[in-house]
PDB file of C-alpha atoms in Angstrom:
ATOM      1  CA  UNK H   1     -51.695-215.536 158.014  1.00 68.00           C
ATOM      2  CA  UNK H   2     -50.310-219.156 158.825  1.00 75.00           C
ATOM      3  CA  UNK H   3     -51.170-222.349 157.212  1.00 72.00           C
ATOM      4  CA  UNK H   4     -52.727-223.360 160.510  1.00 77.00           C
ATOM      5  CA  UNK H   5     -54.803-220.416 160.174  1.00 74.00           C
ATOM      6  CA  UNK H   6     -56.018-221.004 156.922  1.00 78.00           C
ATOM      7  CA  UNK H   7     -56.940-224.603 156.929  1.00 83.00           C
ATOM      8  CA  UNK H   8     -60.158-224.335 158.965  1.00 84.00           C
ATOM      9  CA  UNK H   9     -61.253-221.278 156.877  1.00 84.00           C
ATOM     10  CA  UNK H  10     -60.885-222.879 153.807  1.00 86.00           C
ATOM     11  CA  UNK H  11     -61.750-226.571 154.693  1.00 88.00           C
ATOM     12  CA  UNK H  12     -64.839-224.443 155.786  1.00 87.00           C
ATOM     13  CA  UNK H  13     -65.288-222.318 152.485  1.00 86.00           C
ATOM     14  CA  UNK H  14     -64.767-225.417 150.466  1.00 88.00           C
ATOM     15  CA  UNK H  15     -67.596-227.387 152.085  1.00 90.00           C
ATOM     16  CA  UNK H  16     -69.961-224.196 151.749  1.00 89.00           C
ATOM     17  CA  UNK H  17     -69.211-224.160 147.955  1.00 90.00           C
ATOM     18  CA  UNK H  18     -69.771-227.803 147.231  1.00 91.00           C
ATOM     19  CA  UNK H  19     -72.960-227.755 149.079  1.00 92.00           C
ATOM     20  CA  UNK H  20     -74.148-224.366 147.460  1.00 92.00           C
ATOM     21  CA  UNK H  21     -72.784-225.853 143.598  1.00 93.00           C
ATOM     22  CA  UNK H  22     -74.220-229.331 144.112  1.00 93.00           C
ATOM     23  CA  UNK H  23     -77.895-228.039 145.044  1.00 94.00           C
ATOM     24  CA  UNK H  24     -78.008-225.687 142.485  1.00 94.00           C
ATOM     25  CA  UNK H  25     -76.860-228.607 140.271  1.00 95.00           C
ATOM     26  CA  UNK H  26     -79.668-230.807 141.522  1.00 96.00           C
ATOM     27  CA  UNK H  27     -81.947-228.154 140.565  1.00 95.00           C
ATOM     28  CA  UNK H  28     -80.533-227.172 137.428  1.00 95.00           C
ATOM     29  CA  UNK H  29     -80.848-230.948 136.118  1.00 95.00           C
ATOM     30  CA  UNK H  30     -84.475-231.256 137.336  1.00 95.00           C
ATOM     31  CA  UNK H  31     -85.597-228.025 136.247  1.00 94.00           C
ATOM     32  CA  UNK H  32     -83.390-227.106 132.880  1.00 94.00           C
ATOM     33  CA  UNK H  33     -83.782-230.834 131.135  1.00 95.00           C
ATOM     34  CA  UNK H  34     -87.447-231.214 130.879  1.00 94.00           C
ATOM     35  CA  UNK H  35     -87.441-227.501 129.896  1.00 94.00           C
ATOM     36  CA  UNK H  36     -84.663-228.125 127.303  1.00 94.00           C
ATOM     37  CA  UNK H  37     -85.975-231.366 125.290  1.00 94.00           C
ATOM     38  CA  UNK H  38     -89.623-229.182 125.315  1.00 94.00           C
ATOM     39  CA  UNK H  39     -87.885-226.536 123.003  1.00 93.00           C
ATOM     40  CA  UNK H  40     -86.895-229.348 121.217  1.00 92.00           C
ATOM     41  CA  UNK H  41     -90.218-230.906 120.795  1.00 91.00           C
ATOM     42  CA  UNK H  42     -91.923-227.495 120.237  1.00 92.00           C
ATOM     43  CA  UNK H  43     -89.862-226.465 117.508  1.00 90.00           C
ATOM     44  CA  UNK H  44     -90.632-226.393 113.461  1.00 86.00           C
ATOM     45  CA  UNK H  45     -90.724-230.602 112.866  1.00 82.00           C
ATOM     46  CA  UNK H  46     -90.375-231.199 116.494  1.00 82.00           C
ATOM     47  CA  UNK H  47     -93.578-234.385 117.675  1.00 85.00           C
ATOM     48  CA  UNK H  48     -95.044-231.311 119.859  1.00 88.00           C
ATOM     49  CA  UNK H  49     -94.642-228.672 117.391  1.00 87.00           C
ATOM     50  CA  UNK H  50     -96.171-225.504 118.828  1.00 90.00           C
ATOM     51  CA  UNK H  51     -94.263-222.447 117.452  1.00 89.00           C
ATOM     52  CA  UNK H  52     -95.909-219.489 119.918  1.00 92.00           C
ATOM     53  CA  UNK H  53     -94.785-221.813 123.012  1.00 91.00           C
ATOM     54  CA  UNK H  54     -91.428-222.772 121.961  1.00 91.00           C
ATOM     55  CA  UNK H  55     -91.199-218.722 120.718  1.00 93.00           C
ATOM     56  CA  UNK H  56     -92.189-217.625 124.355  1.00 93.00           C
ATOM     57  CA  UNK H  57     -90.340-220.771 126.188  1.00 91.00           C
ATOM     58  CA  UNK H  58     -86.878-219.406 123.872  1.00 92.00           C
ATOM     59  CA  UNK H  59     -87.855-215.717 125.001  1.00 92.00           C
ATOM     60  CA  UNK H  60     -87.622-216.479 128.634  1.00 91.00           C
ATOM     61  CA  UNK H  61     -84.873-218.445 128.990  1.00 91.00           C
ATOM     62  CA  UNK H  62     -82.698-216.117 126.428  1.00 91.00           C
ATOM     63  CA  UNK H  63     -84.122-213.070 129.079  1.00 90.00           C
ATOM     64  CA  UNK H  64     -82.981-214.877 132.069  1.00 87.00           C
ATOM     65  CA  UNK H  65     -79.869-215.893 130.629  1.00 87.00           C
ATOM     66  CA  UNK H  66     -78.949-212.446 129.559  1.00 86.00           C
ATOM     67  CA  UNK H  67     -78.873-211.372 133.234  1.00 86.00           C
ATOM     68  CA  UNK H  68     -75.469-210.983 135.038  1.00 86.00           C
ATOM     69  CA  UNK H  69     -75.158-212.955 137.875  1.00 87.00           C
ATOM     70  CA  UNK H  70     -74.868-210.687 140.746  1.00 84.00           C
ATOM     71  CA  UNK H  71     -77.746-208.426 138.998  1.00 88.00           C
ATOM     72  CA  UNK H  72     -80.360-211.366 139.162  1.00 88.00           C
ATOM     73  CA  UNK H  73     -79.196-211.764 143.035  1.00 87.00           C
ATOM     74  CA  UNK H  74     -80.232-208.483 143.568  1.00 86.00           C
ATOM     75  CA  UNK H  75     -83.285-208.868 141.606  1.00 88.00           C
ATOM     76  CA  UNK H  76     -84.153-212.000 143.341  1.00 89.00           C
ATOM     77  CA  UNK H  77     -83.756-211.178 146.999  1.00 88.00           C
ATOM     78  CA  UNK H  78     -87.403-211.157 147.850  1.00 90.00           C
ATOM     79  CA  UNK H  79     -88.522-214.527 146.172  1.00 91.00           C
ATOM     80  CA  UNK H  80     -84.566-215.925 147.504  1.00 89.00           C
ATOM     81  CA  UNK H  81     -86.517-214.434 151.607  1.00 90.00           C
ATOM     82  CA  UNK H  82     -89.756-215.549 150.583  1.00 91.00           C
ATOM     83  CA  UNK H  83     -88.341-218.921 150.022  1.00 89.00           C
ATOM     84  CA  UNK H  84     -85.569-219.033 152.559  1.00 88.00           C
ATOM     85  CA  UNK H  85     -86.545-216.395 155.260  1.00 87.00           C
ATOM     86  CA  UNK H  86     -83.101-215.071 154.763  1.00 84.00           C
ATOM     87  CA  UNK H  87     -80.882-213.596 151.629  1.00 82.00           C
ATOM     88  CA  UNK H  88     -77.537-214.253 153.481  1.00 84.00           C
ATOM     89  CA  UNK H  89     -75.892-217.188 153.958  1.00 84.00           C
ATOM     90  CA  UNK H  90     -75.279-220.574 151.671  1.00 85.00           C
ATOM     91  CA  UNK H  91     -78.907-221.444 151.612  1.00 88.00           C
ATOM     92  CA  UNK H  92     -79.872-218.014 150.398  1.00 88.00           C
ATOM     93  CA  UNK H  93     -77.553-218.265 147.625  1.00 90.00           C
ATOM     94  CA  UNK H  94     -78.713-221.208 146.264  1.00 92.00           C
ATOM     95  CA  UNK H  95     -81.981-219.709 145.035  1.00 92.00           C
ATOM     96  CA  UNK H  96     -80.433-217.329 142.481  1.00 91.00           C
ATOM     97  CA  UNK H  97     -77.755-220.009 141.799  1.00 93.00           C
ATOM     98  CA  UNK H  98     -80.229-222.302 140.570  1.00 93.00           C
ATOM     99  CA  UNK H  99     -82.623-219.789 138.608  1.00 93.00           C
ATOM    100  CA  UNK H 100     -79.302-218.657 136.977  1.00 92.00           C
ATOM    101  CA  UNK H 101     -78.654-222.394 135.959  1.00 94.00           C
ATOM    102  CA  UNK H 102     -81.633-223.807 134.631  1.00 94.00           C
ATOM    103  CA  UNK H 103     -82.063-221.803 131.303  1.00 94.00           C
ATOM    104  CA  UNK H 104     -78.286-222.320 130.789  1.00 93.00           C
ATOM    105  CA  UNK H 105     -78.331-225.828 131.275  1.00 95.00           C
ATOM    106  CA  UNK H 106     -81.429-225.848 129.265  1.00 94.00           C
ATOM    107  CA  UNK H 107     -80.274-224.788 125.991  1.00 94.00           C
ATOM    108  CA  UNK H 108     -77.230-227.244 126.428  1.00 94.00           C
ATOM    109  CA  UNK H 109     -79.128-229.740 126.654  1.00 95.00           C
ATOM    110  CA  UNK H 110     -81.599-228.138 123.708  1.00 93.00           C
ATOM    111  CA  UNK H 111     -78.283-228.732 121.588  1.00 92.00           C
ATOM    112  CA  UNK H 112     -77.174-231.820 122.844  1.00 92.00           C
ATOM    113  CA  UNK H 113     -80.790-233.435 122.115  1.00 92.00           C
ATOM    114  CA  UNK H 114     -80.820-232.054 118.476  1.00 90.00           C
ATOM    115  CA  UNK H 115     -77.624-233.962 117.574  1.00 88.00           C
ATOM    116  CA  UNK H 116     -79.681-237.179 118.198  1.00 88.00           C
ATOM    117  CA  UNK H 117     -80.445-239.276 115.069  1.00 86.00           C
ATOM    118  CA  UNK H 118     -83.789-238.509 113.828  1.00 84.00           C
ATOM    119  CA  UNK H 119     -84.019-241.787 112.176  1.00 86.00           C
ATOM    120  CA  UNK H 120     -83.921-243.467 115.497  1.00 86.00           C
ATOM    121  CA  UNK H 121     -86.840-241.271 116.673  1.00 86.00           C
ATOM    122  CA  UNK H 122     -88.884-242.527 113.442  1.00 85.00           C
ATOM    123  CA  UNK H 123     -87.574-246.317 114.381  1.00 88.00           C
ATOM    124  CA  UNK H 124     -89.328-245.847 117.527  1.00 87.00           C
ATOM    125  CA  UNK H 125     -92.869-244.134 116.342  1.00 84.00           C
ATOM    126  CA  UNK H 126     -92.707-246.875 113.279  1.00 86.00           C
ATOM    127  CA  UNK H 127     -93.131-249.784 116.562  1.00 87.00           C
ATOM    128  CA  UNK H 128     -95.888-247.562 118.055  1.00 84.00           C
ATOM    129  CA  UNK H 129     -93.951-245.794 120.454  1.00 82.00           C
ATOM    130  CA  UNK H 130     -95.684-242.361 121.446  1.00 87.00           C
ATOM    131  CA  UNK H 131     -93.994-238.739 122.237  1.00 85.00           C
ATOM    132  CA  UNK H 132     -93.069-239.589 126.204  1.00 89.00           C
ATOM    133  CA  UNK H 133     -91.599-243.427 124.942  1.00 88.00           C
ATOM    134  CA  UNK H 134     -89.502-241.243 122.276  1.00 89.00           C
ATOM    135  CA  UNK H 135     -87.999-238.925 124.900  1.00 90.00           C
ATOM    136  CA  UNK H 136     -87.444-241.801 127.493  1.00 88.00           C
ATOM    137  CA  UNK H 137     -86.328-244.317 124.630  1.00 88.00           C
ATOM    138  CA  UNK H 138     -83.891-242.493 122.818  1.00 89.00           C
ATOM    139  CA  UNK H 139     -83.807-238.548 122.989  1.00 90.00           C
ATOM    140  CA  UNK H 140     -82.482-238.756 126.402  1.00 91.00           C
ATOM    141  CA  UNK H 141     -80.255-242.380 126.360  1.00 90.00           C
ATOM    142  CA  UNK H 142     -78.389-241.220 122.856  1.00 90.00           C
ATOM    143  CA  UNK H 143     -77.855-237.919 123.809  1.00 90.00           C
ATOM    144  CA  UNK H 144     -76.410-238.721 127.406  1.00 91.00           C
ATOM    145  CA  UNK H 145     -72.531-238.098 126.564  1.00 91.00           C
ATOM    146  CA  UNK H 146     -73.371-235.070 125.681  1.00 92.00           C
ATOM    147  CA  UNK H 147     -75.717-234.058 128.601  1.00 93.00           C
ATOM    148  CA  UNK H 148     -73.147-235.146 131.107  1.00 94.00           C
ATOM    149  CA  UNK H 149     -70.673-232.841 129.292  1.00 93.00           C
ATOM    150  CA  UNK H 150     -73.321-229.862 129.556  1.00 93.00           C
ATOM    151  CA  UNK H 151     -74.033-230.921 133.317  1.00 94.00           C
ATOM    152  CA  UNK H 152     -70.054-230.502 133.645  1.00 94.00           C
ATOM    153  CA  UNK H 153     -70.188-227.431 131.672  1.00 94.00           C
ATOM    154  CA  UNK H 154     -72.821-225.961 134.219  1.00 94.00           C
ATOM    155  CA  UNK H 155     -71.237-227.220 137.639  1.00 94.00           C
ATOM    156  CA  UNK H 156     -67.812-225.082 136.421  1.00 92.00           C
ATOM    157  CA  UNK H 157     -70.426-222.273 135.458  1.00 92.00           C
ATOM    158  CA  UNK H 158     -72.316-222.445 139.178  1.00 92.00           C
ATOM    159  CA  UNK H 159     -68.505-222.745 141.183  1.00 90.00           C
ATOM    160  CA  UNK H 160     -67.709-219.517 139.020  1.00 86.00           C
ATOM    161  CA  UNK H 161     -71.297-218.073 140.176  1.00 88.00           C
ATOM    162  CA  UNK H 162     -70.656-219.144 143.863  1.00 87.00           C
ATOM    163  CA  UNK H 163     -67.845-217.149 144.340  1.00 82.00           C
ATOM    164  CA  UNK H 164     -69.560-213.801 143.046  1.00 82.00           C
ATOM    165  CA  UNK H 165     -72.026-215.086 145.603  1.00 81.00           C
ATOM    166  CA  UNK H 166     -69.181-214.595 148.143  1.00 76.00           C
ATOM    167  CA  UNK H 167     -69.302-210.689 147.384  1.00 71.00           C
ATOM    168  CA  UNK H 168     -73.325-210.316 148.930  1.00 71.00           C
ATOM    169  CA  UNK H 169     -72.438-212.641 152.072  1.00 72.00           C
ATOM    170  CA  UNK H 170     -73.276-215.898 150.717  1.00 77.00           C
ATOM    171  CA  UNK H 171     -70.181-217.764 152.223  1.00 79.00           C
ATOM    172  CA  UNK H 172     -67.575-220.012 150.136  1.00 84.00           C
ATOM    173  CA  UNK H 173     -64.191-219.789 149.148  1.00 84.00           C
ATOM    174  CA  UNK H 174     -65.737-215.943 146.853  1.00 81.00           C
ATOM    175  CA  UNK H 175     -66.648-215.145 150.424  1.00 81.00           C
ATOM    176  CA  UNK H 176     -63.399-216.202 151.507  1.00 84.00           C
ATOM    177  CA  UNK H 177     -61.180-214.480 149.133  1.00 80.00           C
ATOM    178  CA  UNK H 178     -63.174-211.113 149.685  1.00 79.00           C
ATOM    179  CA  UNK H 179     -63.376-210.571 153.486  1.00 80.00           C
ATOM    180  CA  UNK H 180     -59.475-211.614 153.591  1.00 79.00           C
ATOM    181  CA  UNK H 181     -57.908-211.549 150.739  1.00 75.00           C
ATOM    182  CA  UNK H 182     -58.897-208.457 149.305  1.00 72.00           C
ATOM    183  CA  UNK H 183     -60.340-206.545 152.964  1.00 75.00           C
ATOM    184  CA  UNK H 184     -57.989-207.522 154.662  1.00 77.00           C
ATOM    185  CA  UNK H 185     -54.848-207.348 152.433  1.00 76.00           C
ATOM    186  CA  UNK H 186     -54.552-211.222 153.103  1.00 78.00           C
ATOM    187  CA  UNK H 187     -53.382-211.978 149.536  1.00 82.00           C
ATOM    188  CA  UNK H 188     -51.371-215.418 150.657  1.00 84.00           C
ATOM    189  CA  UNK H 189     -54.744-216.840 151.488  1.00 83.00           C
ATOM    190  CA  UNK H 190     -56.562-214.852 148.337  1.00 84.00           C
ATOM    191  CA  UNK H 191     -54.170-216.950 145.987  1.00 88.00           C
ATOM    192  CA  UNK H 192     -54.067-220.233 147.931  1.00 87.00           C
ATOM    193  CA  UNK H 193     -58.227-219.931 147.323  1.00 87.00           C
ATOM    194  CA  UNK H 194     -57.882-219.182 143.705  1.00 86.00           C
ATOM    195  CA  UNK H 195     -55.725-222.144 144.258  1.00 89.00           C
ATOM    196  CA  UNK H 196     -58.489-224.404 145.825  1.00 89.00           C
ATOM    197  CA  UNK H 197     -60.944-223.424 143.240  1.00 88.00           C
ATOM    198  CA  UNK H 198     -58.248-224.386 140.221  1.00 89.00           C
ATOM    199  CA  UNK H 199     -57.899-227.437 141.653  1.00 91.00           C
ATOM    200  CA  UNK H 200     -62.010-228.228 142.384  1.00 90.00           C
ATOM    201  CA  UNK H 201     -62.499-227.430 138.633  1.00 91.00           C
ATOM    202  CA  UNK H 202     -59.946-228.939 137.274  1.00 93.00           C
ATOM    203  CA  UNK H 203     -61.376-232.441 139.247  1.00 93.00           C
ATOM    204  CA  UNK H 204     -64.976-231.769 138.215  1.00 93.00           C
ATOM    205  CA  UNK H 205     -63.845-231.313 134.821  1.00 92.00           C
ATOM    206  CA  UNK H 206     -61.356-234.338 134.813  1.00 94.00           C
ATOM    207  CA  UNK H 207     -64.662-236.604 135.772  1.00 92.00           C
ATOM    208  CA  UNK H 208     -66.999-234.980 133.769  1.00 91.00           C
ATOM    209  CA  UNK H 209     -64.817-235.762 130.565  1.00 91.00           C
ATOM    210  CA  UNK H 210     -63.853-239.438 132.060  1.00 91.00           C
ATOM    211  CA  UNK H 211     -67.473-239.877 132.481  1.00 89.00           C
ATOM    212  CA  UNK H 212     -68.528-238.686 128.577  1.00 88.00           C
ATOM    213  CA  UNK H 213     -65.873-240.460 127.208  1.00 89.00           C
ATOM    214  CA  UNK H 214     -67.113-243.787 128.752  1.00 88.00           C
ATOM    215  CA  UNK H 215     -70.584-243.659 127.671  1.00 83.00           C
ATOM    216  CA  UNK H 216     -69.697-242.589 124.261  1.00 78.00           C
ATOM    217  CA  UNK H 217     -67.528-245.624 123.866  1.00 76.00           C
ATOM    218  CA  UNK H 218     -70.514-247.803 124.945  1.00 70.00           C
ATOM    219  CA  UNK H 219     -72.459-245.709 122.542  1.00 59.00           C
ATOM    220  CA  UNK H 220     -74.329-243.551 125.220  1.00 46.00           C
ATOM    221  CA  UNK H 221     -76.986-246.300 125.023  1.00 47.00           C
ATOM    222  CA  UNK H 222     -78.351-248.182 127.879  1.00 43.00           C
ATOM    223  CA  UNK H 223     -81.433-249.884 126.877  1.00 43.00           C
ATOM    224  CA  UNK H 224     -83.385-249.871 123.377  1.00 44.00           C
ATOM    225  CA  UNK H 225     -81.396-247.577 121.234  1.00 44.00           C
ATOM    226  CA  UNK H 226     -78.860-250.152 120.603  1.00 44.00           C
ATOM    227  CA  UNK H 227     -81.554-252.242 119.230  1.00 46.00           C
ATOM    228  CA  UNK H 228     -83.039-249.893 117.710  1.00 49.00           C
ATOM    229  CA  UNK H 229     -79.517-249.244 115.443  1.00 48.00           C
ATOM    230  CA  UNK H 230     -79.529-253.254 114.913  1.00 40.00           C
ATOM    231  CA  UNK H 231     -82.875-253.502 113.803  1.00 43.00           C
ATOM    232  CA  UNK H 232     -82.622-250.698 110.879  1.00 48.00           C
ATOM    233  CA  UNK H 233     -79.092-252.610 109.967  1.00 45.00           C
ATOM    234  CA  UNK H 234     -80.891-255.590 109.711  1.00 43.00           C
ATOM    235  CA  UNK H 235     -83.810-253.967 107.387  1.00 47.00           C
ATOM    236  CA  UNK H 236     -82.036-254.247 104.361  1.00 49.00           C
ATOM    237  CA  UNK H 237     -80.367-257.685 104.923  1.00 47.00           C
ATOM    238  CA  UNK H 238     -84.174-259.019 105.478  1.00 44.00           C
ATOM    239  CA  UNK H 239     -85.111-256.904 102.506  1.00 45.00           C
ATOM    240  CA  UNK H 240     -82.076-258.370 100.292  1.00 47.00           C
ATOM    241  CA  UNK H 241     -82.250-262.026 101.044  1.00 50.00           C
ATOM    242  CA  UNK H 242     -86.278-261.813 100.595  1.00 49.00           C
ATOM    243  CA  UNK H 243     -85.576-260.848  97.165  1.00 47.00           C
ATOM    244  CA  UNK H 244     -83.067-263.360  96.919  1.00 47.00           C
ATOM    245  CA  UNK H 245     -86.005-266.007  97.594  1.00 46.00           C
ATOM    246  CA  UNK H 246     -88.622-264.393  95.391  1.00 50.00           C
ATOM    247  CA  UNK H 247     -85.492-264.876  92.578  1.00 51.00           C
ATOM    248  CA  UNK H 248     -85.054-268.486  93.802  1.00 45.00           C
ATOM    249  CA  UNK H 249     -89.078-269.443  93.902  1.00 46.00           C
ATOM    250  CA  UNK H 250     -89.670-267.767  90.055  1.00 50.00           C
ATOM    251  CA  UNK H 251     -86.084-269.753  88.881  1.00 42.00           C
ATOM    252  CA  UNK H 252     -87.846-273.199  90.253  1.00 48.00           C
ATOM    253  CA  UNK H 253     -91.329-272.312  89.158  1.00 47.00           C
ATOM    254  CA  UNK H 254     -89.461-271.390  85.551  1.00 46.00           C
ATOM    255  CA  UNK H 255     -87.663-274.860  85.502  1.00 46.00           C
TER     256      UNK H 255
END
């Protein structure tokens, strides 16, 4: 097969994956961080502690997580036609693609929220700040290197999952590299799409670390964390130069 004859097949495939990947990403986000700062919150210590729901929250997304990919397609083909009146196709696939997602994104970003400071977290309830202020205020700003590293981690996860999506008709460069490459004994265009994907990754990945790398150096912090971190620094100046004053005021009262 020519060059000519490729291009539109894979300019094709390509657009199918991005559009299948960046769905299931959108869905992932919404769905798997809420979902992962709950087991957080739930958890032994956590401000929602409730140890049955964050038990039967870790059971289901362990379960679901546990699944190979191209099992839970199968296992999902009824909701993925209840919800898209068809299981073939890009739009089909991005049911399963998503369900697969969430509970991994979720317990990156269970891990990623943990790392947070917990003294920051006490700043913030100290002022009167309640659970939701917390999560808004400084769960979710200080751990945001991190989460856009997980989100990273999940996109090269889904692009991965996308292809094995190829294998049940779902379209994309998978879909591509099956009905041609391996079908048809086309293995030019096989390795010129293992090609394509190499390179897709390998840009995702280059922004998703550019991106981390940024916000850490700005601290992650958009809003209040930052002075949250120069309030407690300031604490124990105040603290030290009111003592300083009580030593001045009982010298003067002395002389």
């Amino acid at each position: 097969m020519t060059w000519s004859e490729m291009q539109p097949l894979l300019s094709q495939a390509s657009w199918d994956t991005l559009y299948m990947v960046g769905w299931s990403t959108l869905i992932a986000i919404v769905g798997g961080l809420p979902l992962g700062v709950l087991l957080v919150l739930t958890d032994r210590g956590g401000l929602l502690q409730n140890v049955v729901a964050n038990k039967v929250i870790g059971q289901v997304v362990n379960i679901a997580r546990s699944l190979p990919f191209i099992i839970l397609m199968v296992a999902l083909m009824s909701f993925t036609r209840l919800i898209t009146g068809t299981t073939i196709g890009r739009d089909a696939a991005i049911v399963p693609l998503a369900i697969g997602a969430i509970p991994f994104f979720a317990r990156l970003v269970e891990t990623a929220v943990r790392e947070v400071d917990h003294g920051l977290v006490e700043a913030v309830q100290a002022m009167g700040g309640n659970t939701w202020t917390v999560v808004r205020k400084v769960l979710v700003p200080e751990a945001l290197p991190s989460l856009i590293s997980s989100a990273t981690t999940t996109v090269v996860a889904l692009i991965g999952y996308s292809a094995m999506a190829g294998t049940v008709g779902a379209g994309g460069l998978g879909d591509i590299a099956i009905r041609y490459g391996y079908q048809r004994f086309e293995t030019g265009l096989m390795w010129v799409t293992v090609a394509v994907l190499a390179v897709v990754i390998a840009l995702i990945q280059f922004a998703g670390d550019a991106g981390a790398r940024a916000l850490h150096r700005r601290g992650g912090r958009g809003g209040p964390a930052p002075r949250l971190r120069l309030l407690k620094a300031k604490e124990p100046e105040a603290a030290a130069d009111g003592a300083a004053a009580s030593d001045a005021a009982g010298v003067g009262k002395a002389a």
